[in-house]
Coordinates of C-alpha atoms in Angstrom, one line a residue:
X1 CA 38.1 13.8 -84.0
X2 CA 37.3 15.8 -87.3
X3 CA 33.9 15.1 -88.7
X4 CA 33.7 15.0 -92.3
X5 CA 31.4 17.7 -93.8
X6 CA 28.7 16.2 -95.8
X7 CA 25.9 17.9 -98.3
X8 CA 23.8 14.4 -98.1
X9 CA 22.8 12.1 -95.4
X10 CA 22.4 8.2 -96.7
X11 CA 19.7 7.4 -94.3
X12 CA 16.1 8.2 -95.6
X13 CA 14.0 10.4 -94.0
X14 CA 10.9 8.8 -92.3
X15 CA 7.7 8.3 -93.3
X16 CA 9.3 9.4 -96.9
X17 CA 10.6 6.8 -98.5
X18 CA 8.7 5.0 -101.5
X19 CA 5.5 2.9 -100.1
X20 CA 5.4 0.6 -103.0
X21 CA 1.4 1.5 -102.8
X22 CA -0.3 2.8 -105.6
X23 CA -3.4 5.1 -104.0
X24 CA -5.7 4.1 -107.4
X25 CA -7.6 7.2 -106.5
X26 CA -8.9 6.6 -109.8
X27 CA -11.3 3.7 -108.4
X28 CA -12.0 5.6 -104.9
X29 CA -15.5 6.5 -107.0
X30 CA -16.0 3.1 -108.6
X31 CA -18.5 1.8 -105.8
X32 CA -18.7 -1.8 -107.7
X33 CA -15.0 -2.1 -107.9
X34 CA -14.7 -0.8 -104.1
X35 CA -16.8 -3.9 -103.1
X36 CA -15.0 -6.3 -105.2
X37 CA -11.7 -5.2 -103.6
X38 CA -13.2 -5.4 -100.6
X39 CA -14.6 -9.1 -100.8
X40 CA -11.2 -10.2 -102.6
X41 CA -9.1 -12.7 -100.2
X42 CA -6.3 -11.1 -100.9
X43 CA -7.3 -7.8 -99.5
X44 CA -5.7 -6.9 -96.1
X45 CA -7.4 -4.3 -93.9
X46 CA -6.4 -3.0 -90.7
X47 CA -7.8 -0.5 -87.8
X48 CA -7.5 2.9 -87.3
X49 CA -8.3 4.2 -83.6
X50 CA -7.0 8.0 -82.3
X51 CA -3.8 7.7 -84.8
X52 CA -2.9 4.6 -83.2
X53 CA -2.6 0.9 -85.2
X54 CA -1.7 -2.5 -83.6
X55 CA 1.7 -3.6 -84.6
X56 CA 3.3 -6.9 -84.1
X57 CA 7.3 -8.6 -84.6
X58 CA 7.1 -10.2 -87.9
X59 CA 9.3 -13.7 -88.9
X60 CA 12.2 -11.9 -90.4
X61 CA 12.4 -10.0 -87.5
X62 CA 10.6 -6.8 -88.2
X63 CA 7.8 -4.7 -87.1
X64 CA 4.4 -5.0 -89.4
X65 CA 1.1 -3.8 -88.8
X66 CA -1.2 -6.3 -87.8
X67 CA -3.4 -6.5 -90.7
X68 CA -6.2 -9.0 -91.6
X69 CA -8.4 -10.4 -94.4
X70 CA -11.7 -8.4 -95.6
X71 CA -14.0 -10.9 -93.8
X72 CA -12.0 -11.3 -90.2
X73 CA -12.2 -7.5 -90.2
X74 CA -14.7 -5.5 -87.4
X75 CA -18.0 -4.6 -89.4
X76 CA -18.0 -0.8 -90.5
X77 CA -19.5 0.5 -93.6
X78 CA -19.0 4.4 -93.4
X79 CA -15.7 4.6 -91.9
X80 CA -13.6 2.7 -94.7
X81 CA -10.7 4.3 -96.3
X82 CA -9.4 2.5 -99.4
X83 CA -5.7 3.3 -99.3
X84 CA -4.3 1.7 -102.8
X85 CA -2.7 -1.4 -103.9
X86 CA 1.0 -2.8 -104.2
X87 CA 2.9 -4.3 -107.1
X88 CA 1.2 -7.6 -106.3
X89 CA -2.2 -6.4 -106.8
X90 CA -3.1 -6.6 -102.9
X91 CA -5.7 -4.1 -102.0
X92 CA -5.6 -1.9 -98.7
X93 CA -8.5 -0.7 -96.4
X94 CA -8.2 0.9 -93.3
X95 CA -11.2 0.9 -90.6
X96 CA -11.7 3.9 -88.4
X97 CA -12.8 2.4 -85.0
X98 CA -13.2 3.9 -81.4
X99 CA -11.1 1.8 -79.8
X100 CA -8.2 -1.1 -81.5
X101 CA -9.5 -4.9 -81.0
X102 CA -7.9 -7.0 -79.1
X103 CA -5.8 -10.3 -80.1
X104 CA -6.4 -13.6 -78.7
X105 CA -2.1 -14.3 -78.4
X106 CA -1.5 -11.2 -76.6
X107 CA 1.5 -10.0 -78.4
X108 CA 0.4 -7.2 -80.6
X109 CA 0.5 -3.8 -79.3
X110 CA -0.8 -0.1 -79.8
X111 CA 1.7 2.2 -81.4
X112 CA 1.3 5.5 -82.7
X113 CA 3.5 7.3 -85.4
X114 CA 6.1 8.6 -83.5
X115 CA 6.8 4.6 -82.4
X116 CA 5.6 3.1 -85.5
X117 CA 7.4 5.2 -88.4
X118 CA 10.9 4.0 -87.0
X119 CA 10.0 0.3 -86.6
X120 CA 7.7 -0.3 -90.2
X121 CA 8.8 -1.2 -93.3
X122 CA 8.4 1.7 -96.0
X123 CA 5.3 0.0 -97.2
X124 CA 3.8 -0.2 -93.5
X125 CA 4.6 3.2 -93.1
X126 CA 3.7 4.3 -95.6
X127 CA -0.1 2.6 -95.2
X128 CA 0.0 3.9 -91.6
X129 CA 0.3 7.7 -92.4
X130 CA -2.2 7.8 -95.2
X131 CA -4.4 6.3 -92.5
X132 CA -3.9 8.3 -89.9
X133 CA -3.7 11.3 -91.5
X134 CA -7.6 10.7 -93.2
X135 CA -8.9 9.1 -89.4
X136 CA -7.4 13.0 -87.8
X137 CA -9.1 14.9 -90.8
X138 CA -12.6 12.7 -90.6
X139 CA -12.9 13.2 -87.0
X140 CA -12.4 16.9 -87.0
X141 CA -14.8 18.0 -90.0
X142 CA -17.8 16.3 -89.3
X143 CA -19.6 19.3 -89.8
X144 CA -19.8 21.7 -93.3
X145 CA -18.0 24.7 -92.7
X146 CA -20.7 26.3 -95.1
X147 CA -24.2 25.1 -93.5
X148 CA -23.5 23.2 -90.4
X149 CA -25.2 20.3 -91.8
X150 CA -23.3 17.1 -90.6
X151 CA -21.5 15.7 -93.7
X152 CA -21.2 11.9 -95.2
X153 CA -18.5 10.0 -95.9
X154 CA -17.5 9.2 -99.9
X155 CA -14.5 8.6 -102.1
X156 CA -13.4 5.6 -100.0
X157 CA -12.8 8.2 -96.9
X158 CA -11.5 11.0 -99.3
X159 CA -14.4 13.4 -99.3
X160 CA -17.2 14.5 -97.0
X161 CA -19.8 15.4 -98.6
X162 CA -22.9 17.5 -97.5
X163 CA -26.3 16.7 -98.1
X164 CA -27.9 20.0 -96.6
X165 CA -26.0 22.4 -99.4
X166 CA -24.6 20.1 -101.7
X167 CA -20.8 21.1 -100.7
X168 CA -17.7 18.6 -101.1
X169 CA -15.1 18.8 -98.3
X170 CA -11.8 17.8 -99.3
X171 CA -8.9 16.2 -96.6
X172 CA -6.7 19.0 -95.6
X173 CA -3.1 19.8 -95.5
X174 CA -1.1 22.2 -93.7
X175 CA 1.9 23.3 -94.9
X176 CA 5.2 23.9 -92.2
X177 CA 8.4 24.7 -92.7
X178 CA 11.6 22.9 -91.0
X179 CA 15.0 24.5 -90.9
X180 CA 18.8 24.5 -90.2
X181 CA 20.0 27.5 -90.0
X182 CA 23.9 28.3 -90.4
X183 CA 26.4 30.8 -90.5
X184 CA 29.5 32.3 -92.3
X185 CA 31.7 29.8 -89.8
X186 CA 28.8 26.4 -90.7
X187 CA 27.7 26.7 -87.4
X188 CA 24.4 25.7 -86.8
X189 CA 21.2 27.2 -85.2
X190 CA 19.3 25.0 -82.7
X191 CA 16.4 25.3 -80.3
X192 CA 14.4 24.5 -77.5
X193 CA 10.7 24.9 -77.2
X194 CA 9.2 25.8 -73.9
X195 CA 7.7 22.7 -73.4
X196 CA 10.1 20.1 -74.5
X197 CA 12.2 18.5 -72.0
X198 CA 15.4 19.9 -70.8
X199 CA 17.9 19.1 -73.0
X200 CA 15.8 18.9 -76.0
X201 CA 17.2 20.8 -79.0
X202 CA 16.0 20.9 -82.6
X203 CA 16.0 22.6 -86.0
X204 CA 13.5 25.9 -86.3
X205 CA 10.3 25.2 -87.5
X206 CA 6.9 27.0 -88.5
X207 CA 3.5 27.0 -90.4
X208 CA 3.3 29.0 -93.8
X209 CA 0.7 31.6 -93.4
X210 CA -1.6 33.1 -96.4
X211 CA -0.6 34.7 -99.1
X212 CA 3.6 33.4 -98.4
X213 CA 5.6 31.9 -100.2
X214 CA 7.8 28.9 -98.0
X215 CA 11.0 30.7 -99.0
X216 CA 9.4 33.6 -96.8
X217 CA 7.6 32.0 -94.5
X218 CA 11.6 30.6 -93.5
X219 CA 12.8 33.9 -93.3
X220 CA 9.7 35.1 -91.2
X221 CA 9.6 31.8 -88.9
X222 CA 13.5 32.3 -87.9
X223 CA 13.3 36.1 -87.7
X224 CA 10.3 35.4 -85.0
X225 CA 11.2 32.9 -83.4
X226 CA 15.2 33.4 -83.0
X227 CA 15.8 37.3 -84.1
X228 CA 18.5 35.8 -87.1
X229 CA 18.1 37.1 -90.4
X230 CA 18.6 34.7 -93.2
X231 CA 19.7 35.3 -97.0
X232 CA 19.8 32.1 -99.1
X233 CA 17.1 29.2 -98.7
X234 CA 17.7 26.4 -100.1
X235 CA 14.8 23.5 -100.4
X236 CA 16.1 20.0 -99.4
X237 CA 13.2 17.4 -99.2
X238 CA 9.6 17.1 -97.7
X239 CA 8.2 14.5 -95.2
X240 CA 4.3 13.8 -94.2
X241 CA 3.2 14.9 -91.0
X242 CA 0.2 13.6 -89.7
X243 CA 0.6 15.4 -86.2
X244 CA -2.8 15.8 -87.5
X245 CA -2.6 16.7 -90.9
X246 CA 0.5 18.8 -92.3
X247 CA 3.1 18.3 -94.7
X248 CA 6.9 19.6 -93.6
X249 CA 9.3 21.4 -96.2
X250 CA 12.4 20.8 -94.7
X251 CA 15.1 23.6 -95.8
X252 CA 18.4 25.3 -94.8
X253 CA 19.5 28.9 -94.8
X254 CA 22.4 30.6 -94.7
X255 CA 22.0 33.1 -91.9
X256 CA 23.3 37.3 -92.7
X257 CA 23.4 38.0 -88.1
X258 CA 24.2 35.9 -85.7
X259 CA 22.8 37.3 -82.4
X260 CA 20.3 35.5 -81.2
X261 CA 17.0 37.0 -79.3
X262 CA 14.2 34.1 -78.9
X263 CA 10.5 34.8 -78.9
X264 CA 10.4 33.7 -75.1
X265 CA 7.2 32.4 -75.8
X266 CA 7.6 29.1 -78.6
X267 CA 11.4 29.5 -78.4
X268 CA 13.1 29.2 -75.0
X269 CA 16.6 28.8 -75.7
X270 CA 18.8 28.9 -79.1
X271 CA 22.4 28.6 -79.8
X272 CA 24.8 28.4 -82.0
X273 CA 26.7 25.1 -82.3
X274 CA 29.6 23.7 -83.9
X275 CA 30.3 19.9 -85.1
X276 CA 33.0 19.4 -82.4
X277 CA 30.6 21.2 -79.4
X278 CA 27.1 19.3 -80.6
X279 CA 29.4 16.0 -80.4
X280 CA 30.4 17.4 -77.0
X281 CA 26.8 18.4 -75.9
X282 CA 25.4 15.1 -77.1
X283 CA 27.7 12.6 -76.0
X284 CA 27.8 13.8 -72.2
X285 CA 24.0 14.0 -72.3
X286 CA 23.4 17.9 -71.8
X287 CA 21.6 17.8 -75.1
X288 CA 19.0 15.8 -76.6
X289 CA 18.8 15.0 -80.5
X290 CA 15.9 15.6 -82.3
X291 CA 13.2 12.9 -82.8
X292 CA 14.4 10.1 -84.9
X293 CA 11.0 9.6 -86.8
X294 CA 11.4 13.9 -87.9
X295 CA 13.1 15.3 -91.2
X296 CA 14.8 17.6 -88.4
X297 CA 17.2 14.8 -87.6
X298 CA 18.5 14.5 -91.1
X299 CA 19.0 18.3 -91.9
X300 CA 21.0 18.0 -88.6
X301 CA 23.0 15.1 -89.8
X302 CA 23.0 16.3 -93.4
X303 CA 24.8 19.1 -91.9
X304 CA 27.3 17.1 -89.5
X305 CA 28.4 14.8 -92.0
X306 CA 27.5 11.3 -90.2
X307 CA 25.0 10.0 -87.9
X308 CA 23.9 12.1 -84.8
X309 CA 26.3 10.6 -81.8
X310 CA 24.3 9.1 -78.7
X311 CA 25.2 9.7 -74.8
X312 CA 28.3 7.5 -74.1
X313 CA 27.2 5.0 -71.6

């Protein structure tokens, strides 16, 4: 079967698509509008707990995040992240808690991102990954990186502030780049980590390192990590990554060599494929596909013109 080629893919990237949430960070300051939204019965607020939510079916069949009023909610007053409001006017708080509550019917249940972003509705997601992403920073700069002084929570979970020197800490973002690779025939470049299962191939990725540009921290990453120069690079969308706290510029680039000579120590194995051998290699179950939730999926399929085929049963 010829695949089509395609320079698009029709299914959205996770944890990308539009929220519907306006973040308001122009009211993230405004402690007497913060409490007003807070004590408003239409605000919905949910918990936070080691990047995990509680999620729950929903009547129209979906996935939701369990979310509740302002008053039903577990008492916190430092950890409290205002996340925005929707076309409605609802407002949005999430609680950072050491462990999820419970719930009396049983049926909710922890999910993390990597469950979660392929089950919520943009707007759920959306919520979820602004959440997550301030609960990973929060926990890991308690401390001023100037003084030592143990900083305080403001800007509705935005800033840490610290008392001892007077410095404002701001949520951080790491910036990682995600591509396919092909060559002068459109084959494409995959790999396997060292510790991902066997089987389990994906697009090249890396951080961005100081002073680079992303354009040549692509060209650096795939030199490294797979011995392939690479010519053009072309941009093709971003997606959060809260994995804890980076933001992934997903790219392609035409490679100028083909042989391939891995790192040994991120990259295991990498090959060349084409359509008609990663259809083969997927459908009998000798390859993987990348993680659904990841932008990696759609630069594959963006490449292979159609949805990634599944083992056949």
């Amino acid at each position: 079967m010829e695949v089509p080629v395609s320079t698009h893919t029709e299914h959205p990237i996770s944890l990308a698509a539009p929220s519907g949430i306006d973040r308001a960070a122009h009211h993230r300051l405004d402690e007497a509008w913060l409490a007003a939204a807070w004590s408003h019965p239409t605000t919905r607020v949910f918990v936070v707990s080691g990047g995990q939510v509680l999620i729950d079916d929903t009547p129209d069949g979906g996935t939701g995040i369990v979310m509740t009023p302002a008053f039903e909610a577990p008492v916190t007053e430092t950890h409290r992240y205002f996340l925005g409001t929707d076309d409605d006017g609802v407002r949005y708080f999430a609680l950072q808690k050491d462990s999820l509550p419970g719930r009396m019917d049983q049926s909710a249940r922890a999910a993390g991102l990597r469950e979660a972003g392929l089950l919520l509705s943009p707007r759920d997601a959306g919520l979820m990954v602004h959440a997550v992403a301030l609960e990973n920073w929060q926990r890991m700069h308690r401390f001023c990186s100037r003084c030592g002084e143990r900083t305080v929570v403001a800007a509705a979970g935005h800033i840490r502030r610290c008392p001892g020197c007077g410095a404002e800490h701001y949520p951080r973002t790491d910036p990682a780049v995600i591509m396919l690779v092909t060559d002068e025939h459109d084959r494409a470049l995959l790999g396997r980590q060292v510790h991902w299962p066997e089987g389990r191939f994906s697009t090249l990725a890396g951080f961005v390192e100081p002073g680079e540009s992303i354009e040549q921290s692509v060209v650096r990453e795939v030199w490294e990590e797979a011995g392939i120069k690479v010519g053009e690079v072309e941009y093709v969308a971003s997606q959060p990554w809260p994995f804890p706290y980076s933001l992934m510029l997903g790219f392609t680039a035409r490679a100028t060599t083909t042989e391939i000579t891995v790192d040994g120590e991120e990259i295991e194995e990498a090959r060349w494929f084409s359509r008609e051998e990663l259809r083969a290699a997927f459908e009998s179950g000798e390859m993987l596909p990348p993680s659904g939730i990841s932008i990696a999926a759609r630069l594959v399929e963006r490449w292979y013109g159609e949805p990634l085929p599944r083992p056949v049963a």
